[in-house]
Short mmCIF file of C-alpha atoms in Angstrom, two decimals:
data_model
loop_
_atom_site.label_atom_id
_atom_site.label_comp_id
_atom_site.label_asym_id
_atom_site.label_seq_id
_atom_site.Cartn_x
_atom_site.Cartn_y
_atom_site.Cartn_z
CA HIS A 138 68.01 85.60 83.82
CA THR A 139 65.58 88.69 84.57
CA HIS A 140 62.36 90.12 83.05
CA SER A 141 60.24 93.23 83.24
CA ALA A 142 57.46 95.11 81.50
CA SER A 143 56.96 99.00 80.80
CA ALA A 144 54.86 100.97 78.91
CA GLN A 145 54.88 104.68 78.43
CA LEU A 146 52.70 107.79 77.42
CA SER A 147 53.65 111.12 76.99
CA THR A 148 52.65 114.34 75.14
CA THR A 149 53.63 118.11 74.62
CA ILE A 150 51.49 121.20 75.61
CA TYR A 151 52.23 124.67 73.97
CA GLY A 152 51.54 127.74 75.61
CA MET A 153 51.59 131.09 74.61
CA TYR A 154 50.91 134.58 76.54
CA ARG A 155 50.98 137.81 74.54
CA ILE A 156 52.49 140.58 76.17
CA ASN A 157 53.36 143.11 73.20
CA LYS A 158 54.72 145.63 75.65
CA GLY A 159 58.13 147.30 74.79
CA LYS A 160 60.31 145.10 73.10
CA ILE A 161 58.62 142.04 74.61
CA LEU A 162 55.65 140.45 72.35
CA ALA A 163 55.12 136.95 74.06
CA PHE A 164 55.88 134.44 76.67
CA ARG A 165 55.94 130.63 75.71
CA HIS A 166 55.78 127.85 78.17
CA VAL A 167 56.35 124.10 76.70
CA MET A 168 55.53 121.33 78.84
CA THR A 169 56.22 117.61 77.86
CA PRO A 170 54.80 115.57 80.72
CA SER A 171 55.23 111.63 80.84
CA ILE A 172 53.96 108.54 82.66
CA THR A 173 55.73 105.38 82.50
CA ALA A 174 54.12 102.19 84.05
CA VAL A 175 57.09 99.69 85.28
CA TYR A 176 56.59 95.97 86.59
CA SER A 177 59.59 93.52 87.56
CA PRO A 178 59.11 90.87 90.36
CA ASP A 179 61.18 90.69 93.62
CA TYR A 180 64.23 88.63 92.50
CA SER A 181 65.58 88.45 96.06
CA SER A 182 62.48 86.09 97.02
CA PRO A 183 63.74 82.37 97.72
CA ILE A 184 61.77 80.96 94.63
CA TYR A 185 64.52 82.60 92.20
CA GLY A 186 67.53 81.40 94.22
CA TYR A 187 69.56 84.44 93.16
CA TYR A 188 70.17 85.62 96.79
CA GLY A 189 71.36 84.43 99.92
CA SER A 190 71.58 85.56 103.74
CA TYR A 191 73.74 85.81 106.82
CA VAL A 192 73.46 87.17 110.44
CA ALA A 193 75.21 90.42 110.16
CA ASP A 194 75.96 91.52 113.68
CA ALA A 195 75.38 90.34 117.55
CA TYR A 196 71.94 91.61 117.53
CA GLY A 197 70.69 89.07 114.85
CA ASN A 198 70.09 91.54 112.03
CA VAL A 199 69.91 89.57 108.80
CA LYS A 200 71.35 90.74 105.56
CA LYS A 201 70.90 89.48 101.85
CA TYR A 202 73.62 89.14 99.17
CA ALA A 203 73.38 88.40 95.66
CA TYR A 204 75.07 85.25 94.55
CA TYR A 205 75.83 86.86 91.32
CA SER A 206 77.06 90.13 92.26
CA ASP A 207 79.88 91.69 90.65
CA ALA A 208 81.39 94.97 91.31
CA THR A 209 82.94 95.25 87.97
CA SER A 210 79.89 93.85 85.95
CA VAL A 211 77.95 96.67 83.94
CA ILE A 212 74.74 94.84 83.80
CA GLY A 213 74.98 94.27 87.89
CA SER A 214 72.91 92.20 90.17
CA PRO A 215 69.11 90.91 90.06
CA GLY A 216 67.23 93.61 91.66
CA GLN A 217 65.73 93.53 95.53
CA GLY A 218 62.00 94.07 96.17
CA PRO A 219 59.11 94.13 93.77
CA GLN A 220 58.25 97.04 91.36
CA GLY A 221 55.09 98.04 90.28
CA SER A 222 55.38 101.47 89.87
CA LEU A 223 54.11 104.68 87.89
CA GLN A 224 57.25 107.04 86.94
CA PHE A 225 56.10 110.76 86.61
CA ASN A 226 58.37 113.04 84.38
CA LEU A 227 57.52 116.68 83.84
CA GLN A 228 59.75 119.11 81.49
CA ASN A 229 59.35 123.01 81.29
CA ASN A 230 60.68 124.98 78.84
CA PHE A 231 60.11 129.14 79.25
CA GLU A 232 61.19 131.58 76.30
CA LEU A 233 60.37 135.09 75.50
CA LYS A 234 59.58 136.27 72.22
CA VAL A 235 61.11 139.71 71.47
CA LYS A 236 61.83 142.14 68.97
CA ALA A 237 65.15 142.29 66.84
CA LYS A 238 66.10 144.92 64.54
CA ALA A 239 67.79 143.29 61.26
CA LYS A 240 71.39 144.25 60.49
CA LYS A 241 70.89 144.96 56.82
CA ASP A 242 67.86 147.50 56.82
CA THR A 243 65.28 149.08 59.24
CA ALA A 244 62.81 145.87 59.26
CA VAL A 245 61.99 144.44 62.67
CA SER A 246 62.25 140.86 63.15
CA THR A 247 62.16 138.70 65.91
CA LYS A 248 63.88 136.35 68.04
CA LYS A 249 63.65 134.06 71.22
CA ILE A 250 65.40 134.13 74.49
CA LYS A 251 65.36 131.44 76.73
CA ILE A 252 64.38 132.08 80.39
CA LEU A 253 64.96 128.91 81.27
CA ASP A 254 66.79 126.04 79.50
CA TYR A 255 64.85 123.35 81.30
CA LEU A 256 62.97 122.99 84.54
CA ASN A 257 62.27 119.08 85.30
CA PHE A 258 60.37 117.40 87.96
CA SER A 259 60.49 113.54 88.25
CA SER A 260 59.51 110.96 90.82
CA SER A 261 57.63 107.71 91.07
CA TYR A 262 55.22 105.72 93.06
CA ASN A 263 55.76 102.05 93.66
CA PHE A 264 52.29 100.27 94.39
CA LEU A 265 53.60 97.10 95.81
CA LEU A 266 55.84 98.33 98.70
CA ASP A 267 54.57 98.49 102.21
CA SER A 268 55.91 101.88 102.96
CA PHE A 269 57.60 104.60 101.26
CA LYS A 270 55.85 104.11 98.36
CA LEU A 271 56.62 107.57 96.70
CA ALA A 272 59.92 108.15 95.99
CA PRO A 273 61.73 111.61 96.39
CA ILE A 274 61.22 114.24 93.86
CA SER A 275 64.12 114.99 91.63
CA ILE A 276 64.35 118.95 90.54
CA THR A 277 66.63 119.90 88.02
CA THR A 278 67.06 123.08 86.24
CA ALA A 279 69.74 125.13 83.77
CA ALA A 280 69.69 128.85 82.40
CA THR A 281 72.11 131.01 80.31
CA PRO A 282 71.21 134.38 82.00
CA ILE A 283 73.93 135.98 79.86
CA LYS A 284 76.33 134.83 77.06
CA ASN A 285 78.73 132.52 77.90
CA LEU A 286 77.51 131.89 81.59
CA ASN A 287 76.01 128.56 82.25
CA VAL A 288 74.18 128.00 85.48
CA GLN A 289 72.94 124.70 86.54
CA ALA A 290 71.01 123.79 89.96
CA SER A 291 69.38 120.47 90.86
CA ALA A 292 67.61 119.28 94.16
CA ILE A 293 65.95 116.23 95.97
CA LEU A 294 62.94 116.66 97.90
CA ASP A 295 61.99 113.96 100.32
CA PRO A 296 58.15 113.94 101.18
CA TYR A 297 58.71 112.08 104.10
CA TYR A 298 58.92 113.28 107.63
CA TYR A 299 62.33 113.37 109.55
CA ASP A 300 62.72 113.72 113.30
CA LYS A 301 65.36 115.68 115.01
CA TYR A 302 67.64 112.96 115.21
CA GLY A 303 67.66 112.38 111.56
CA ASN A 304 65.51 109.34 111.59
CA GLU A 305 62.94 109.03 108.44
CA HIS A 306 59.33 108.06 109.49
CA LYS A 307 56.62 106.57 106.90
CA GLU A 308 54.29 109.47 107.42
CA PHE A 309 54.48 112.59 105.19
CA ALA A 310 56.02 115.74 106.37
CA ILE A 311 53.07 117.73 105.39
CA ASP A 312 51.08 115.55 108.10
CA GLU A 313 53.33 115.77 110.73
CA ASN A 314 54.65 119.52 110.59
CA GLY A 315 53.06 120.93 107.69
CA LYS A 316 55.94 121.10 105.14
CA ILE A 317 55.72 119.62 101.80
CA GLY A 318 59.10 117.68 102.81
CA ARG A 319 62.58 118.08 103.16
CA ILE A 320 65.32 119.09 100.91
CA THR A 321 68.20 116.33 101.44
CA SER A 322 70.41 117.54 98.85
CA ALA A 323 70.84 120.25 96.46
CA SER A 324 73.66 121.60 94.27
CA LEU A 325 74.25 125.04 92.59
CA SER A 326 77.12 124.92 89.83
CA MET A 327 77.94 128.54 87.43
CA GLY A 328 80.61 128.30 84.81
CA THR A 329 82.03 130.34 82.17
CA SER A 330 84.71 130.24 79.80
CA LEU A 331 87.14 133.09 79.07
CA ASN A 332 87.71 132.10 75.28
CA TYR A 333 84.06 131.49 73.93
CA ALA A 334 85.18 130.55 70.40
CA ALA A 335 86.68 127.23 72.16
CA GLN A 336 83.47 125.83 73.29
CA ASN A 337 82.44 124.49 70.18
CA THR A 338 85.67 123.53 68.55
CA LYS A 339 86.19 119.70 68.54
CA ASN A 340 88.83 119.22 65.50
CA ASN A 341 91.89 117.38 65.94
CA PRO A 342 90.80 115.87 69.01
CA ILE A 343 93.30 113.48 71.32
CA GLN A 344 92.37 111.21 73.98
CA GLN A 345 92.88 111.83 77.52
CA VAL A 346 94.24 108.81 79.87
CA ARG A 347 93.17 109.31 83.46
CA ASN A 348 95.43 108.96 86.20
CA PRO A 349 94.40 105.73 88.26
CA PHE A 350 95.48 106.96 91.58
CA VAL A 351 92.76 109.84 91.75
CA SER A 352 89.09 109.80 91.14
CA TYR A 353 87.72 113.65 90.76
CA ASN A 354 86.15 115.60 87.74
CA TYR A 355 88.68 115.75 85.22
CA PRO A 356 89.13 118.32 82.50
CA ALA A 357 87.42 117.41 79.31
CA PRO A 358 88.42 114.36 77.96
CA TYR A 359 89.19 115.95 74.61
CA ALA A 360 91.66 118.60 73.59
CA SER A 361 91.53 120.68 70.61
CA PHE A 362 95.35 121.76 69.03
CA ASP A 363 93.38 124.10 66.77
CA VAL A 364 92.40 126.24 70.25
CA PRO A 365 95.51 128.36 71.24
CA TRP A 366 94.11 128.64 74.86
CA ASP A 367 91.26 128.45 77.06
CA ILE A 368 90.12 129.14 80.74
CA HIS A 369 86.91 127.72 82.20
CA ILE A 370 85.89 129.28 85.65
CA ASN A 371 83.42 127.33 87.77
CA TYR A 372 81.85 127.74 91.05
CA VAL A 373 79.98 124.77 92.94
CA ALA A 374 77.97 124.57 96.01
CA ASN A 375 76.48 121.43 97.65
CA TYR A 376 73.92 121.37 100.26
CA ASN A 377 73.69 118.27 102.45
CA GLY A 378 70.23 118.19 104.24
CA LEU A 379 70.88 114.95 106.07
CA ASN A 380 74.01 116.15 108.40
CA ARG A 381 74.41 114.79 111.45
CA THR A 382 75.85 116.66 114.34
CA LEU A 383 76.89 114.86 117.54
CA VAL A 384 76.01 117.05 120.53
CA GLY A 385 77.02 115.25 123.87
CA ASP A 386 76.29 111.46 122.97
CA GLN A 387 73.45 112.11 120.50
CA TYR A 388 73.71 112.77 116.82
CA TYR A 389 71.07 115.54 115.82
CA LEU A 390 69.65 116.60 112.33
CA SER A 391 71.39 119.02 110.73
CA THR A 392 72.43 121.06 107.31
CA GLN A 393 75.71 121.29 106.00
CA LEU A 394 76.86 123.59 103.03
CA SER A 395 80.16 123.17 101.01
CA HIS A 396 81.26 125.28 98.10
CA ASN A 397 84.35 125.38 95.81
CA PHE A 398 85.90 127.68 93.10
CA THR A 399 87.77 125.74 90.20
CA VAL A 400 90.03 127.14 87.10
CA SER A 401 90.80 124.77 84.38
CA GLY A 402 92.06 124.96 80.69
CA ASP A 403 94.67 124.53 78.46
CA VAL A 404 97.29 125.98 76.07
CA THR A 405 98.58 125.06 72.70
CA LEU A 406 102.19 125.60 72.68
CA THR A 407 102.61 124.00 68.94
CA LYS A 408 100.84 121.93 66.62
CA ASN A 409 101.74 118.86 68.54
CA TRP A 410 102.53 119.99 72.11
CA LYS A 411 99.61 120.94 74.28
CA VAL A 412 99.43 121.49 78.18
CA THR A 413 96.36 121.56 80.20
CA TYR A 414 95.60 121.98 83.81
CA GLN A 415 93.03 122.28 86.68
CA THR A 416 93.44 123.66 90.09
CA GLY A 417 90.46 125.14 92.42
CA TYR A 418 90.16 126.39 96.40
CA ASP A 419 87.58 124.65 98.54
CA LEU A 420 86.07 127.82 100.30
CA THR A 421 84.71 125.67 103.02
CA THR A 422 88.05 124.15 104.44
CA GLN A 423 90.09 127.12 103.01
CA GLN A 424 92.37 124.41 101.30
CA PRO A 425 93.18 123.78 97.61
CA THR A 426 91.66 120.99 95.70
CA VAL A 427 93.46 118.50 93.91
CA SER A 428 95.49 120.40 91.26
CA GLN A 429 97.20 118.65 88.05
CA ILE A 430 99.03 119.57 84.99
CA THR A 431 98.97 117.51 81.90
CA VAL A 432 101.26 117.63 79.09
CA TYR A 433 100.31 116.27 75.35
CA ARG A 434 102.28 115.08 72.43
CA ASP A 435 100.79 114.48 69.51
CA LEU A 436 102.99 111.53 67.67
CA HIS A 437 100.94 110.99 64.47
CA CYS A 438 99.85 107.20 65.01
CA TRP A 439 100.86 107.46 68.66
CA ALA A 440 100.34 109.88 71.63
CA MET A 441 102.08 110.46 74.98
CA SER A 442 100.96 112.45 78.04
CA PHE A 443 102.73 113.18 81.16
CA GLN A 444 100.06 114.03 84.19
CA TRP A 445 101.60 115.73 87.17
CA ILE A 446 99.49 116.33 90.86
CA PRO A 447 102.55 118.37 92.40
CA PHE A 448 100.68 118.83 95.97
CA GLY A 449 98.06 117.43 98.34
CA THR A 450 97.54 114.05 99.40
CA PHE A 451 97.52 112.06 96.05
CA ARG A 452 100.65 113.81 94.94
CA SER A 453 101.79 111.55 91.80
CA TYR A 454 102.63 111.47 88.57
CA PHE A 455 101.57 109.41 85.75
CA PHE A 456 103.41 108.87 82.00
CA ASN A 457 101.53 106.98 79.19
CA ILE A 458 102.26 106.44 75.67
CA HIS A 459 100.06 104.49 73.30
CA ILE A 460 98.29 103.81 69.78
CA LYS A 461 95.68 106.29 68.90
CA ALA A 462 93.68 103.46 67.18
CA SER A 463 91.23 101.92 69.69
CA THR A 464 91.52 98.44 68.66
CA LEU A 465 95.26 98.77 69.48
CA SER A 466 94.65 100.48 72.67
CA ASP A 467 96.37 97.68 74.65
CA VAL A 468 99.44 98.81 73.09
CA LYS A 469 101.00 100.98 75.28
CA VAL A 470 103.43 101.84 78.00
CA ASP A 471 102.74 103.42 81.33
CA LYS A 472 105.38 104.56 84.52
CA ARG A 473 103.54 105.97 87.25
CA LYS A 474 104.09 106.88 91.08
CA GLN A 475 102.41 108.17 94.03
CA TYR A 476 103.61 110.11 97.05
CA TYR A 477 101.48 109.52 99.92
CA ASP A 478 100.53 112.56 102.26
CA PHE A 479 98.06 111.97 104.99
#
């Protein structure tokens, strides 16, 4: 057994700044702050009997392990370390109110334009820890600057000081080097669909069976036979602020940037046949990413799929035929084969 307690306080603050210049009437900012107090004991303490320990190496370093740990469990294992923390979250929304001419007459109406869909900050402070009480600050944002172009970005800001070797210290960075912290990771993604009408179509869905040989971002888990075609184009960039570079016999802290370009989509051949695809190109390594072609066949009460990865490290095929009803999901036939190419 485990137990914990929490209490949350939140509110919403609306702000309006009137501009009245040209078509722009006003700027609106909505903030939703929340604070959550959380308490849970240290279940790695010997009094609970949930954890054991062992000597991990010749240097005498001791590691703890959970007696009830199970990698396949949804619940997981009891938590280590006491938690008596305050969790902070701040959600922001920014909009413009502009003039919009009515279509049927000359009357002037108004409409809202989102500047940012959201800009969120979150962190926590654990009062029961001996050091590193303030958790890294998570920053996420999203925007749709033009129709059918979605932009998302995120970053993790660690407020503690890192030396040139990549070691984290318990002192705050602002006290050591005058900086507010270090961006340990960040990502930027931009995506668009060449068939805008297909984005909100979810009729006649079919379930996608995943290839067990590979693990990466698959196309959407549902495809619609009502959509004749669709093409998604995405660009993703990832930043690693804790990369270590070996210089001589010593590792030094450095940064690393990787980015790739992917294309995915589907084509409906008939009312019962559909083909989906995904491919891409890694702009950092200048190598193609995992590419996959999937053929679907709707068999009324049954569904069939054939997935093929034609080239790369995880070349394989996976054939599946199964009953659509979730209660009979175990009634299926699989045929698979992988060709390793390292």
